[in-house]
Tab-separated table of C-alpha atoms and ligand atoms in Angstrom:
chain	number	residue	atom	x	y	z
A	1	MET	CA	39.577	-17.577	9.862
A	2	PRO	CA	40.984	-20.559	11.043
A	3	SER	CA	38.144	-24.249	10.384
A	4	PHE	CA	34.994	-23.608	13.377
A	5	GLU	CA	32.929	-26.164	14.300
A	6	PRO	CA	29.188	-25.492	13.337
A	7	VAL	CA	26.413	-25.944	16.274
A	8	LEU	CA	23.587	-24.283	14.569
A	9	LEU	CA	23.720	-26.413	11.460
A	10	ALA	CA	26.032	-29.447	12.510
A	11	ARG	CA	22.887	-31.749	12.120
A	12	ILE	CA	21.094	-30.402	8.511
A	13	ALA	CA	22.611	-32.115	5.610
A	14	LYS	CA	22.288	-35.691	7.744
A	15	PRO	CA	19.428	-37.805	6.721
A	16	ASN	CA	16.180	-37.109	8.563
A	17	SER	CA	17.800	-34.767	9.800
A	18	ALA	CA	13.740	-33.168	10.869
A	19	LYS	CA	12.242	-36.792	12.586
A	20	LEU	CA	12.466	-36.958	15.678
A	21	GLU	CA	14.582	-40.502	15.762
A	22	THR	CA	17.476	-38.875	14.111
A	23	TYR	CA	17.848	-35.794	17.123
A	24	ARG	CA	16.682	-38.036	19.709
A	25	ALA	CA	19.611	-40.088	18.693
A	26	ASP	CA	22.084	-37.894	18.487
A	27	GLY	CA	20.907	-36.648	21.855
A	28	GLY	CA	18.121	-34.806	21.401
A	29	TYR	CA	16.507	-32.900	24.295
A	30	LYS	CA	19.194	-33.528	26.855
A	31	ALA	CA	19.675	-30.341	27.246
A	32	LEU	CA	16.009	-29.443	28.170
A	33	GLU	CA	16.449	-33.389	30.883
A	34	LYS	CA	18.928	-30.573	32.068
A	35	ALA	CA	17.101	-27.436	32.705
A	36	LEU	CA	14.257	-29.129	33.815
A	37	GLY	CA	16.263	-30.849	36.300
A	38	MET	CA	17.364	-26.379	37.267
A	39	PRO	CA	14.618	-23.754	39.448
A	40	PRO	CA	14.522	-21.201	36.233
A	41	ALA	CA	15.301	-18.794	37.394
A	42	ASP	CA	19.090	-20.347	36.396
A	43	VAL	CA	18.503	-21.151	33.510
A	44	THR	CA	17.402	-17.363	32.714
A	45	ASN	CA	20.975	-16.672	34.822
A	46	MET	CA	22.710	-19.443	32.276
A	47	VAL	CA	21.727	-17.706	29.570
A	48	LYS	CA	21.944	-14.192	30.773
A	49	ASP	CA	25.563	-15.506	30.889
A	50	SER	CA	26.293	-16.408	27.502
A	51	VAL	CA	25.426	-13.054	26.785
A	52	LEU	CA	23.501	-14.210	23.975
A	53	ARG	CA	22.174	-11.641	21.913
A	54	GLY	CA	18.494	-10.989	19.448
A	55	ARG	CA	19.315	-12.699	16.220
A	56	GLY	CA	16.754	-11.110	15.380
A	57	GLY	CA	18.270	-8.010	14.348
A	58	ALA	CA	17.904	-5.831	16.635
A	59	GLY	CA	20.917	-7.469	19.420
A	60	PHE	CA	18.845	-7.517	22.583
A	61	PRO	CA	19.891	-9.653	25.175
A	62	ALA	CA	17.341	-12.551	25.057
A	63	GLY	CA	18.541	-13.663	28.643
A	64	LEU	CA	17.964	-9.566	30.120
A	65	LYS	CA	14.911	-9.363	28.071
A	66	TRP	CA	13.374	-13.324	30.341
A	67	THR	CA	14.356	-11.284	33.700
A	68	PHE	CA	12.524	-8.519	32.928
A	69	LEU	CA	9.020	-10.230	32.470
A	70	PRO	CA	7.596	-9.977	36.660
A	71	LYS	CA	8.121	-10.955	39.149
A	72	ASP	CA	6.037	-13.587	40.871
A	73	HIS	CA	2.971	-13.137	37.606
A	74	PRO	CA	0.154	-15.194	38.385
A	75	GLY	CA	0.473	-15.796	34.217
A	76	PRO	CA	-0.933	-16.795	31.914
A	77	ILE	CA	3.226	-15.812	30.334
A	78	TYR	CA	3.109	-16.938	26.997
A	79	LEU	CA	6.707	-17.045	24.047
A	80	CYS	CA	6.424	-15.982	21.036
A	81	VAL	CA	8.857	-17.276	18.583
A	82	ASN	CA	9.011	-14.946	15.938
A	83	ALA	CA	9.294	-16.730	12.070
A	84	ASP	CA	8.055	-14.888	10.502
A	85	GLU	CA	11.893	-14.446	8.159
A	86	SER	CA	11.413	-10.598	6.144
A	87	GLU	CA	13.630	-8.697	6.054
A	88	PRO	CA	15.060	-9.243	1.992
A	89	GLY	CA	18.091	-11.949	2.020
A	90	THR	CA	17.405	-13.704	5.142
A	91	PHE	CA	16.416	-17.159	4.803
A	92	ASN	CA	18.314	-18.627	7.898
A	93	ASN	CA	15.493	-19.090	9.722
A	94	ARG	CA	14.352	-20.721	6.894
A	95	ILE	CA	16.430	-23.263	6.733
A	96	LEU	CA	16.446	-24.095	10.742
A	97	MET	CA	13.567	-25.176	10.546
A	98	GLU	CA	13.566	-27.166	8.075
A	99	LEU	CA	16.345	-28.715	8.375
A	100	ASP	CA	16.972	-28.688	12.109
A	101	PRO	CA	13.023	-28.186	13.321
A	102	HIS	CA	13.727	-30.174	16.728
A	103	GLN	CA	16.753	-28.085	17.819
A	104	LEU	CA	13.922	-25.019	17.557
A	105	ILE	CA	11.792	-26.903	19.138
A	106	GLU	CA	13.737	-27.739	22.396
A	107	GLY	CA	15.352	-24.060	22.670
A	108	ILE	CA	11.632	-23.082	23.069
A	109	ALA	CA	10.995	-26.001	25.701
A	110	ILE	CA	13.503	-24.554	28.350
A	111	ALA	CA	13.240	-20.735	26.977
A	112	CYS	CA	8.977	-21.378	28.455
A	113	HIS	CA	11.180	-23.514	31.873
A	114	ALA	CA	13.055	-20.990	31.987
A	115	ILE	CA	10.354	-18.313	31.839
A	116	LYS	CA	7.914	-20.620	33.170
A	117	SER	CA	5.118	-20.734	30.125
A	118	GLU	CA	3.083	-22.738	29.385
A	119	LYS	CA	2.507	-21.965	26.457
A	120	ALA	CA	4.123	-20.696	22.428
A	121	PHE	CA	2.730	-19.205	19.553
A	122	LEU	CA	5.205	-20.061	16.913
A	123	TYR	CA	4.313	-17.028	13.970
A	124	LEU	CA	4.910	-18.177	10.554
A	125	ARG	CA	6.003	-15.756	7.638
A	126	TYR	CA	2.534	-17.330	5.653
A	127	GLU	CA	4.573	-17.930	2.041
A	128	TYR	CA	7.538	-20.082	4.552
A	129	GLY	CA	4.846	-23.799	3.404
A	130	ARG	CA	7.489	-26.080	2.994
A	131	SER	CA	8.220	-25.077	6.960
A	132	TYR	CA	4.746	-25.093	8.292
A	133	ARG	CA	4.323	-28.042	7.191
A	134	VAL	CA	7.856	-29.472	8.887
A	135	LEU	CA	7.395	-28.078	11.919
A	136	ASP	CA	3.296	-28.927	12.433
A	137	ALA	CA	5.072	-33.117	11.836
A	138	ALA	CA	7.663	-32.076	14.164
A	139	ILE	CA	5.295	-31.018	17.057
A	140	LYS	CA	2.941	-33.570	16.088
A	141	GLU	CA	5.895	-36.472	16.703
A	142	CYS	CA	6.593	-33.987	19.827
A	143	TYR	CA	3.498	-34.787	21.458
A	144	ALA	CA	3.207	-38.202	20.551
A	145	ALA	CA	6.098	-38.779	22.176
A	146	GLY	CA	5.743	-36.912	25.796
A	147	LEU	CA	8.181	-34.166	24.429
A	148	LEU	CA	4.630	-31.413	24.371
A	149	GLY	CA	1.211	-31.882	25.799
A	150	LYS	CA	1.382	-32.189	30.379
A	151	ASN	CA	4.291	-33.165	31.916
A	152	ILE	CA	6.877	-33.494	29.704
A	153	LEU	CA	9.889	-36.235	30.254
A	154	GLY	CA	7.526	-36.523	33.621
A	155	LYS	CA	8.537	-33.721	35.164
A	156	GLU	CA	6.095	-31.267	36.009
A	157	PHE	CA	6.215	-28.730	33.664
A	158	ASN	CA	3.120	-27.842	30.722
A	159	LEU	CA	3.792	-26.928	27.387
A	160	ASP	CA	1.558	-25.902	24.104
A	161	ILE	CA	3.797	-24.708	21.129
A	162	VAL	CA	0.790	-22.771	18.377
A	163	LEU	CA	1.561	-22.902	14.905
A	164	HIS	CA	0.415	-20.038	13.506
A	165	ARG	CA	1.225	-18.971	10.065
A	166	GLY	CA	1.846	-15.475	9.231
A	167	ALA	CA	-0.665	-12.596	6.831
A	168	ALA	CA	2.201	-12.019	4.654
A	169	ALA	CA	3.328	-8.747	5.564
A	170	TYR	CA	6.870	-7.542	6.401
A	171	ILE	CA	4.830	-5.687	9.937
A	172	CYS	CA	4.547	-8.655	11.523
A	173	GLY	CA	7.763	-9.610	11.893
A	174	GLU	CA	7.372	-6.198	14.071
A	175	GLU	CA	6.787	-8.328	17.050
A	176	THR	CA	4.130	-5.414	18.541
A	177	GLY	CA	3.072	-6.424	15.305
A	178	LEU	CA	2.918	-9.816	15.249
A	179	ILE	CA	1.192	-10.550	18.358
A	180	GLU	CA	-2.094	-7.702	17.099
A	181	SER	CA	-1.837	-9.530	14.037
A	182	LEU	CA	-1.875	-12.514	16.432
A	183	GLU	CA	-4.720	-11.427	18.463
A	184	GLY	CA	-6.010	-11.633	15.136
A	185	LYS	CA	-5.347	-7.627	13.912
A	186	ARG	CA	-4.420	-5.611	11.893
A	187	ALA	CA	0.223	-5.702	12.243
A	188	TRP	CA	-0.215	-2.399	13.252
A	189	PRO	CA	2.905	-1.899	15.746
A	190	ARG	CA	1.574	-0.849	18.963
A	191	ILE	CA	3.420	2.081	21.100
A	192	LYS	CA	6.161	0.966	23.495
A	193	PRO	CA	6.057	1.092	26.157
A	194	PRO	CA	4.856	-1.011	27.368
A	195	PHE	CA	7.108	-3.450	26.460
A	196	PRO	CA	5.531	-6.996	25.524
A	197	ALA	CA	7.652	-8.115	29.053
A	198	ILE	CA	5.395	-6.371	30.924
A	199	GLU	CA	2.083	-5.652	28.663
A	200	GLY	CA	2.360	-8.855	26.202
A	201	LEU	CA	-0.316	-11.118	24.056
A	202	PHE	CA	-3.291	-11.361	25.241
A	203	ARG	CA	-2.690	-8.092	27.337
A	204	LYS	CA	0.410	-10.769	29.570
A	205	PRO	CA	3.129	-9.831	30.434
A	206	THR	CA	4.797	-11.967	26.163
A	207	ILE	CA	8.169	-12.758	25.450
A	208	VAL	CA	9.083	-12.235	21.643
A	209	ASN	CA	12.473	-14.282	20.614
A	210	ASN	CA	13.263	-15.079	16.638
A	211	VAL	CA	14.102	-19.173	15.949
A	212	GLU	CA	18.040	-18.533	15.489
A	213	THR	CA	17.957	-17.293	19.269
A	214	LEU	CA	16.185	-20.120	20.066
A	215	CYS	CA	18.282	-22.704	18.012
A	216	CYS	CA	21.349	-21.070	20.526
A	217	VAL	CA	19.061	-21.461	23.723
A	218	THR	CA	19.341	-25.488	23.452
A	219	HIS	CA	23.727	-25.949	22.974
A	220	ILE	CA	24.065	-22.711	25.545
A	221	LEU	CA	21.924	-25.336	27.775
A	222	ASN	CA	23.849	-27.498	26.450
A	223	ARG	CA	27.734	-27.003	26.166
A	224	GLY	CA	27.382	-24.006	29.076
A	225	SER	CA	27.975	-20.594	28.575
A	226	GLU	CA	32.067	-20.068	28.996
A	227	TRP	CA	31.966	-22.820	26.453
A	228	PHE	CA	28.695	-20.606	24.125
A	229	LYS	CA	30.916	-17.390	25.030
A	230	SER	CA	34.646	-19.303	23.671
A	231	ILE	CA	32.860	-18.603	20.092
A	232	GLY	CA	32.371	-14.966	19.244
A	233	VAL	CA	33.683	-11.554	19.704
A	234	PRO	CA	35.055	-10.231	23.389
A	235	PRO	CA	34.016	-6.817	24.589
A	236	ASP	CA	35.943	-3.462	23.103
A	237	PRO	CA	37.633	-2.898	25.812
A	238	ASN	CA	37.762	1.328	24.577
A	239	ASN	CA	34.006	0.569	25.283
A	240	PRO	CA	32.315	0.238	28.826
A	241	ARG	CA	28.549	-0.641	27.069
A	242	ASP	CA	30.118	-2.943	24.891
A	243	MET	CA	28.839	-6.340	25.945
A	244	GLY	CA	30.706	-8.598	23.097
A	245	SER	CA	29.231	-10.278	20.657
A	246	TYR	CA	29.297	-14.126	21.476
A	247	GLY	CA	28.417	-17.485	19.670
A	248	PRO	CA	28.192	-18.647	16.532
A	249	LYS	CA	25.826	-16.790	13.760
A	250	LEU	CA	24.379	-17.961	10.145
A	251	TYR	CA	25.316	-15.428	7.517
A	252	CYS	CA	23.072	-15.628	4.476
A	253	ILE	CA	24.875	-14.736	1.227
A	254	SER	CA	22.858	-13.085	-1.961
A	255	GLY	CA	23.555	-11.329	-4.434
A	256	HIS	CA	26.469	-10.690	-7.533
A	257	VAL	CA	28.385	-13.483	-5.622
A	258	ASN	CA	29.028	-16.884	-8.002
A	259	LYS	CA	28.011	-18.774	-3.973
A	260	PRO	CA	24.523	-17.772	-2.953
A	261	GLY	CA	24.170	-19.790	0.365
A	262	CYS	CA	23.907	-20.112	4.272
A	263	VAL	CA	27.375	-19.764	6.339
A	264	GLU	CA	27.660	-20.472	10.395
A	265	LEU	CA	31.072	-18.612	11.754
A	266	PRO	CA	31.316	-17.636	14.666
A	267	LEU	CA	30.567	-13.504	15.085
A	268	GLY	CA	33.162	-11.357	13.806
A	269	VAL	CA	34.151	-12.641	10.630
A	270	THR	CA	34.420	-10.315	8.092
A	271	ALA	CA	32.128	-9.125	4.636
A	272	ARG	CA	35.719	-9.362	2.832
A	273	GLU	CA	35.995	-13.238	4.701
A	274	LEU	CA	33.030	-13.743	3.525
A	275	ILE	CA	32.302	-13.221	0.136
A	276	ASP	CA	35.542	-14.541	-0.797
A	277	GLU	CA	35.723	-17.463	0.580
A	278	HIS	CA	32.751	-18.681	1.620
A	279	ALA	CA	30.918	-17.376	-0.987
A	280	GLY	CA	33.282	-17.762	-4.041
A	281	GLY	CA	33.923	-14.218	-4.937
A	282	VAL	CA	32.099	-11.905	-7.530
A	283	TRP	CA	30.700	-12.817	-9.755
A	284	LYS	CA	31.655	-12.174	-14.046
A	285	GLY	CA	35.039	-11.693	-12.388
A	286	ARG	CA	33.445	-8.076	-11.126
A	287	LYS	CA	35.005	-5.724	-7.799
A	288	ALA	CA	31.995	-5.777	-4.998
A	289	LYS	CA	30.319	-1.944	-5.752
A	290	ALA	CA	28.423	-2.322	-1.924
A	291	VAL	CA	27.381	-4.807	0.322
A	292	VAL	CA	24.764	-4.738	2.948
A	293	PRO	CA	26.105	-5.762	5.387
A	294	GLY	CA	22.950	-7.238	8.271
A	295	GLY	CA	19.680	-6.013	5.746
A	296	ILE	CA	18.191	-2.777	3.284
A	297	SER	CA	17.389	-1.630	6.446
A	298	MET	CA	20.716	-1.280	7.696
A	299	GLY	CA	22.500	0.936	4.428
A	300	PHE	CA	25.489	-0.270	2.818
A	301	LEU	CA	29.175	-0.664	3.154
A	302	SER	CA	31.615	0.837	0.391
A	303	ALA	CA	34.770	-1.375	-1.288
A	304	ASP	CA	36.837	-0.221	1.556
A	305	GLU	CA	34.589	-1.274	4.550
A	306	LEU	CA	34.852	-4.549	3.494
A	307	ASP	CA	36.962	-5.376	6.088
A	308	THR	CA	34.939	-4.676	8.822
A	309	PRO	CA	34.335	-7.208	11.376
A	310	LEU	CA	30.242	-8.128	10.809
A	311	ASP	CA	29.772	-8.090	14.251
A	312	PHE	CA	27.516	-6.363	16.576
A	313	ASN	CA	30.124	-3.443	16.939
A	314	GLY	CA	31.357	-3.616	13.080
A	315	PRO	CA	29.543	-2.597	11.433
A	316	GLY	CA	28.115	0.517	13.259
A	317	LYS	CA	31.326	1.914	13.736
A	318	ALA	CA	31.035	1.741	9.365
A	319	GLY	CA	28.206	4.024	9.771
A	320	CYS	CA	25.329	1.308	9.220
A	321	LEU	CA	22.663	0.707	11.071
A	322	GLY	CA	24.393	-2.547	12.876
A	323	LEU	CA	24.773	-6.121	12.365
A	324	GLY	CA	20.834	-6.447	11.020
A	325	THR	CA	19.570	-10.027	10.506
A	326	ALA	CA	23.605	-10.827	8.833
A	327	ALA	CA	21.958	-11.002	5.587
A	328	VAL	CA	24.573	-9.992	3.513
A	329	VAL	CA	24.104	-8.917	-0.282
A	330	VAL	CA	26.899	-8.029	-2.720
A	331	VAL	CA	26.409	-4.814	-4.409
A	332	ASP	CA	28.595	-5.166	-7.468
A	333	ASP	CA	30.900	-2.360	-9.285
A	334	GLN	CA	28.563	-2.344	-12.423
A	335	THR	CA	25.230	-1.659	-10.611
A	336	SER	CA	23.687	2.057	-10.455
A	337	MET	CA	23.176	2.288	-6.411
A	338	VAL	CA	20.019	4.570	-7.586
A	339	ASP	CA	18.976	1.231	-8.939
A	340	VAL	CA	19.924	-1.166	-5.118
A	341	LEU	CA	18.058	2.125	-3.759
A	342	TYR	CA	14.798	2.587	-5.739
A	343	ASN	CA	14.151	-1.203	-4.658
A	344	CYS	CA	14.973	-0.247	-1.445
A	345	CYS	CA	12.742	2.152	-0.852
A	346	ARG	CA	9.916	0.650	-3.193
A	347	PHE	CA	9.549	-2.462	-1.245
A	348	MET	CA	9.342	-0.210	2.133
A	349	SER	CA	6.991	1.996	1.323
A	350	HIS	CA	5.063	-1.242	0.915
A	351	GLU	CA	5.278	-2.288	3.731
A	352	SER	CA	4.785	0.515	5.602
A	353	CYS	CA	1.584	-0.294	7.604
A	354	GLY	CA	0.734	3.761	7.955
A	355	GLN	CA	-0.407	4.860	10.913
A	356	CYS	CA	2.947	7.142	11.059
A	357	THR	CA	3.179	10.410	8.536
A	358	PRO	CA	6.402	10.790	8.686
A	359	CYS	CA	6.651	6.716	7.336
A	360	ARG	CA	3.681	6.680	5.069
A	361	GLU	CA	4.642	10.080	3.163
A	362	GLY	CA	8.347	9.585	3.676
A	363	THR	CA	8.609	6.161	2.549
A	364	ALA	CA	6.501	6.915	-0.967
A	365	TRP	CA	7.324	10.257	-1.296
A	366	MET	CA	11.461	8.948	-1.772
A	367	THR	CA	10.471	5.991	-4.440
A	368	LYS	CA	8.347	8.455	-6.057
A	369	ILE	CA	12.018	11.466	-6.227
A	370	LEU	CA	14.082	7.954	-6.668
A	371	GLU	CA	11.310	6.225	-9.502
A	372	ARG	CA	11.273	10.709	-11.147
A	373	ILE	CA	15.452	9.739	-11.477
A	374	ARG	CA	14.960	6.939	-12.944
A	375	ALA	CA	12.571	7.759	-15.671
A	376	GLY	CA	15.701	10.376	-16.298
A	377	HIS	CA	14.603	13.153	-15.324
A	378	GLY	CA	15.843	14.132	-12.092
A	379	LYS	CA	17.424	17.290	-10.898
A	380	MET	CA	20.705	17.203	-8.774
A	381	GLU	CA	18.917	18.760	-5.963
A	382	ASP	CA	16.557	16.158	-5.779
A	383	LEU	CA	19.549	14.820	-3.303
A	384	ASP	CA	20.072	17.008	-1.010
A	385	THR	CA	15.492	15.971	-0.752
A	386	LEU	CA	15.887	12.636	0.068
A	387	THR	CA	18.530	12.828	2.773
A	388	GLU	CA	16.085	15.748	4.322
A	389	VAL	CA	12.864	13.420	4.359
A	390	ALA	CA	14.981	10.870	5.325
A	391	GLY	CA	16.005	12.983	8.246
A	392	SER	CA	12.608	14.000	9.115
A	393	MET	CA	11.555	9.867	9.690
A	394	GLY	CA	11.956	7.246	12.162
A	395	ILE	CA	12.430	6.034	15.959
A	396	ILE	CA	14.923	7.901	16.378
A	397	PRO	CA	13.702	12.185	16.580
A	398	GLY	CA	10.951	10.784	17.911
A	399	THR	CA	8.255	10.775	15.072
A	400	THR	CA	7.728	6.856	14.732
A	401	ILE	CA	6.151	3.972	16.656
A	402	CYS	CA	8.032	1.529	15.076
A	403	GLY	CA	11.583	0.704	13.993
A	404	LEU	CA	10.503	0.311	10.125
A	405	SER	CA	11.158	4.123	8.970
A	406	ASP	CA	14.115	4.008	10.814
A	407	GLY	CA	14.875	1.141	8.679
A	408	ALA	CA	13.917	2.414	5.585
A	409	ALA	CA	15.520	5.870	5.981
A	410	TRP	CA	18.849	4.537	6.613
A	411	PRO	CA	20.212	3.571	3.284
A	412	VAL	CA	18.775	6.804	1.768
A	413	LYS	CA	20.889	8.568	3.637
A	414	ASN	CA	23.352	6.051	3.899
A	415	ALA	CA	23.909	5.765	0.475
A	416	ILE	CA	23.385	9.365	-0.950
A	417	LYS	CA	26.694	9.705	1.420
A	418	LYS	CA	28.804	6.502	0.720
A	419	PHE	CA	27.643	6.895	-3.283
A	420	ARG	CA	27.293	9.875	-4.258
A	421	GLY	CA	29.109	10.218	-6.962
A	422	ASP	CA	26.933	6.903	-8.173
A	423	PHE	CA	23.177	9.810	-8.078
A	424	GLU	CA	25.418	12.431	-9.546
A	425	GLU	CA	25.931	10.539	-12.097
A	426	TYR	CA	22.909	9.211	-12.727
A	427	ILE	CA	21.175	12.512	-13.233
A	428	ALA	CA	23.895	14.594	-14.966
A	429	SER	CA	23.497	11.863	-17.541
A	430	GLY	CA	20.128	11.900	-18.028
A	431	ARG	CA	20.201	8.244	-17.747
A	432	ARG	CA	17.080	6.071	-18.129
A	433	SER	CA	16.841	2.152	-16.481
A	434	VAL	CA	13.591	-0.129	-17.471
A	435	THR	CA	13.788	-2.901	-15.385
A	436	SER	CA	10.381	-4.950	-14.168
A	437	ALA	CA	8.361	-5.948	-16.449
A	438	GLN	CA	6.038	-3.487	-15.410
A	439	GLU	CA	7.950	-0.930	-16.316
A	440	LEU	CA	9.128	-2.567	-19.696
A	441	MET	CA	5.298	-2.892	-20.991
A	442	ALA	CA	4.705	1.466	-19.753
A	443	GLY	CA	7.544	1.539	-21.904
B	1	NAI	P1	14.950	-2.952	19.122
B	1	NAI	O1	16.453	-2.489	19.866
B	1	NAI	O2	12.903	-2.582	19.558
B	1	NAI	O3	13.630	-4.168	20.698
B	1	NAI	C1	15.284	-5.770	20.953
B	1	NAI	C2	14.231	-6.101	22.155
B	1	NAI	O4	14.394	-5.857	22.818
B	1	NAI	C3	12.483	-6.780	21.670
B	1	NAI	O5	12.088	-8.093	22.081
B	1	NAI	C4	11.879	-5.507	22.292
B	1	NAI	O6	10.574	-5.533	23.690
B	1	NAI	C5	13.430	-6.151	23.714
B	1	NAI	N1	13.593	-4.822	24.846
B	1	NAI	C6	14.693	-3.652	24.433
B	1	NAI	N2	14.233	-2.483	25.678
B	1	NAI	C7	13.468	-3.072	26.189
B	1	NAI	C8	12.763	-2.521	27.718
B	1	NAI	N3	14.054	-1.275	28.400
B	1	NAI	N4	12.265	-3.023	28.322
B	1	NAI	C9	11.699	-4.634	27.654
B	1	NAI	N5	12.219	-5.124	26.765
B	1	NAI	C10	12.704	-4.221	25.797
B	1	NAI	O7	14.534	-3.553	18.210
B	1	NAI	P2	13.200	-3.832	17.101
B	1	NAI	O8	11.749	-3.449	16.894
B	1	NAI	O9	12.456	-5.456	18.182
B	1	NAI	O10	14.016	-5.114	15.986
B	1	NAI	C11	14.381	-4.555	15.159
B	1	NAI	C12	14.959	-5.488	14.439
B	1	NAI	O11	14.476	-5.694	13.773
B	1	NAI	C13	15.838	-4.633	13.363
B	1	NAI	O12	17.073	-4.198	13.786
B	1	NAI	C14	15.706	-5.077	12.097
B	1	NAI	O13	17.155	-5.602	11.839
B	1	NAI	C15	15.076	-6.175	12.753
B	1	NAI	N6	14.490	-7.065	11.517
B	1	NAI	C16	14.256	-8.365	11.002
B	1	NAI	C17	13.374	-9.417	10.774
B	1	NAI	C18	14.095	-10.375	10.277
B	1	NAI	O14	13.887	-10.752	8.967
B	1	NAI	N7	14.177	-11.492	11.080
B	1	NAI	C19	12.064	-8.034	9.700
B	1	NAI	C20	12.545	-6.975	9.909
B	1	NAI	C21	14.116	-6.033	11.344
B	2	SF4	FE1	3.921	1.468	10.646
B	2	SF4	FE2	6.433	2.821	9.628
B	2	SF4	FE3	5.131	3.974	12.045
B	2	SF4	FE4	6.127	1.271	12.415
B	2	SF4	S1	6.940	3.116	11.361
B	2	SF4	S2	3.721	2.528	13.028
B	2	SF4	S3	5.560	1.351	9.698
B	2	SF4	S4	3.823	3.895	10.542
């Protein structure tokens, strides 16, 4: 892939990159000035024309989502910034918030102008203490400089940003769980519809956007929607429903690689390029056995699927749930998929909110079956039981409220289908894995 000039990460290595003074010296808040000179509908149209797809995991077009708000609503309308970044392996938003918070605040202000909102809630993952301190300081700088509050930049535009620390649970990142949590309740996802755009925070129309999505908005206003569409992958001409995968994307790379980290590249880079050219290859001279394309809920690419483009379509064509958060986790060929899948299931079982029986029970039973296999007591029929349990969970069969259940079931179906040999070999050998401190103590 030809060299690419970073957009979202362009400023992060500069001294004092988080300070308002340096942000403004780099042309910061010019995009907001431009947006405030445009009618809100024109700003929405510009973002819609760019086909900016949500970076939080679902890839829903941001501009289109804004158009779902009821027309001529008397207000209030709210923007919730989803910064509850909890998908394992995902840390792109943390980098944006800690190293360039004003890029995000500018995007929030532009979005609020477009959707006619005067109040944004930034829901921040509880564990991100440094992000909290940096954002808090940046928001205070903005109030002092007249970039937040009343009559921003001398225009008839008012905006307050409330920085809210999350409740340290994965489910708080599900948009309606986030809204419930913001309202002071347990983060139990709501049944949709109504979608938040119609009835969200405090039962008012609410847009929920991810941090990286809003950072992209800043650049779309600065450089235009055509510029944004010059990056990434155009729609597949053979698929009339494809809207393309445009723009830059932050890919997080972790697991068994020599150089884990976060890189910004045009959407569409392949898993192989990411591992070999940007992460220093698989560690210890080994080969990749499996690659998670975008958070554990998306499933796995096998070693012969590494040329899959990591755009909004590629992982789906390779049997994964989608691109998700573009958090790429590499598993080397010395690792058993039994252990990998057990970790995924244990996480999802712990994080299920428990409202829906198939999710609550399914995640727990899948974990228990894998525990038994790892204790050396597995049976071959366990693999069919796992697949059957996973097949009964999720929004797609219509048995659960939110996507966590699908995200828990997919890696199970995917791993057993693509790596069945690993599971069979493990069970046949009667092998036993001891990995956690608790198990070591118990054993
Ligand atoms: P979704 O596809 O249900 O919705 C996407 C967005 O579009 C939502 O904001 C929804 O309100 C809106 N939307 C969809 N249809 C609509 C309609 N007809 N009218 C109005 N609005 C509509 O996906 P969801 O559940 O919001 O997100 C799932 C994704 O989240 C997963 O794919 C996963 O990758 C990601 N995720 C990300 C995490 C992170 O740390 N960034 C953590 C966990 C999951
Ligand atoms: Fe809770 Fe799982 Fe139901 Fe989502 S699918 S609401 S996490 S029980």
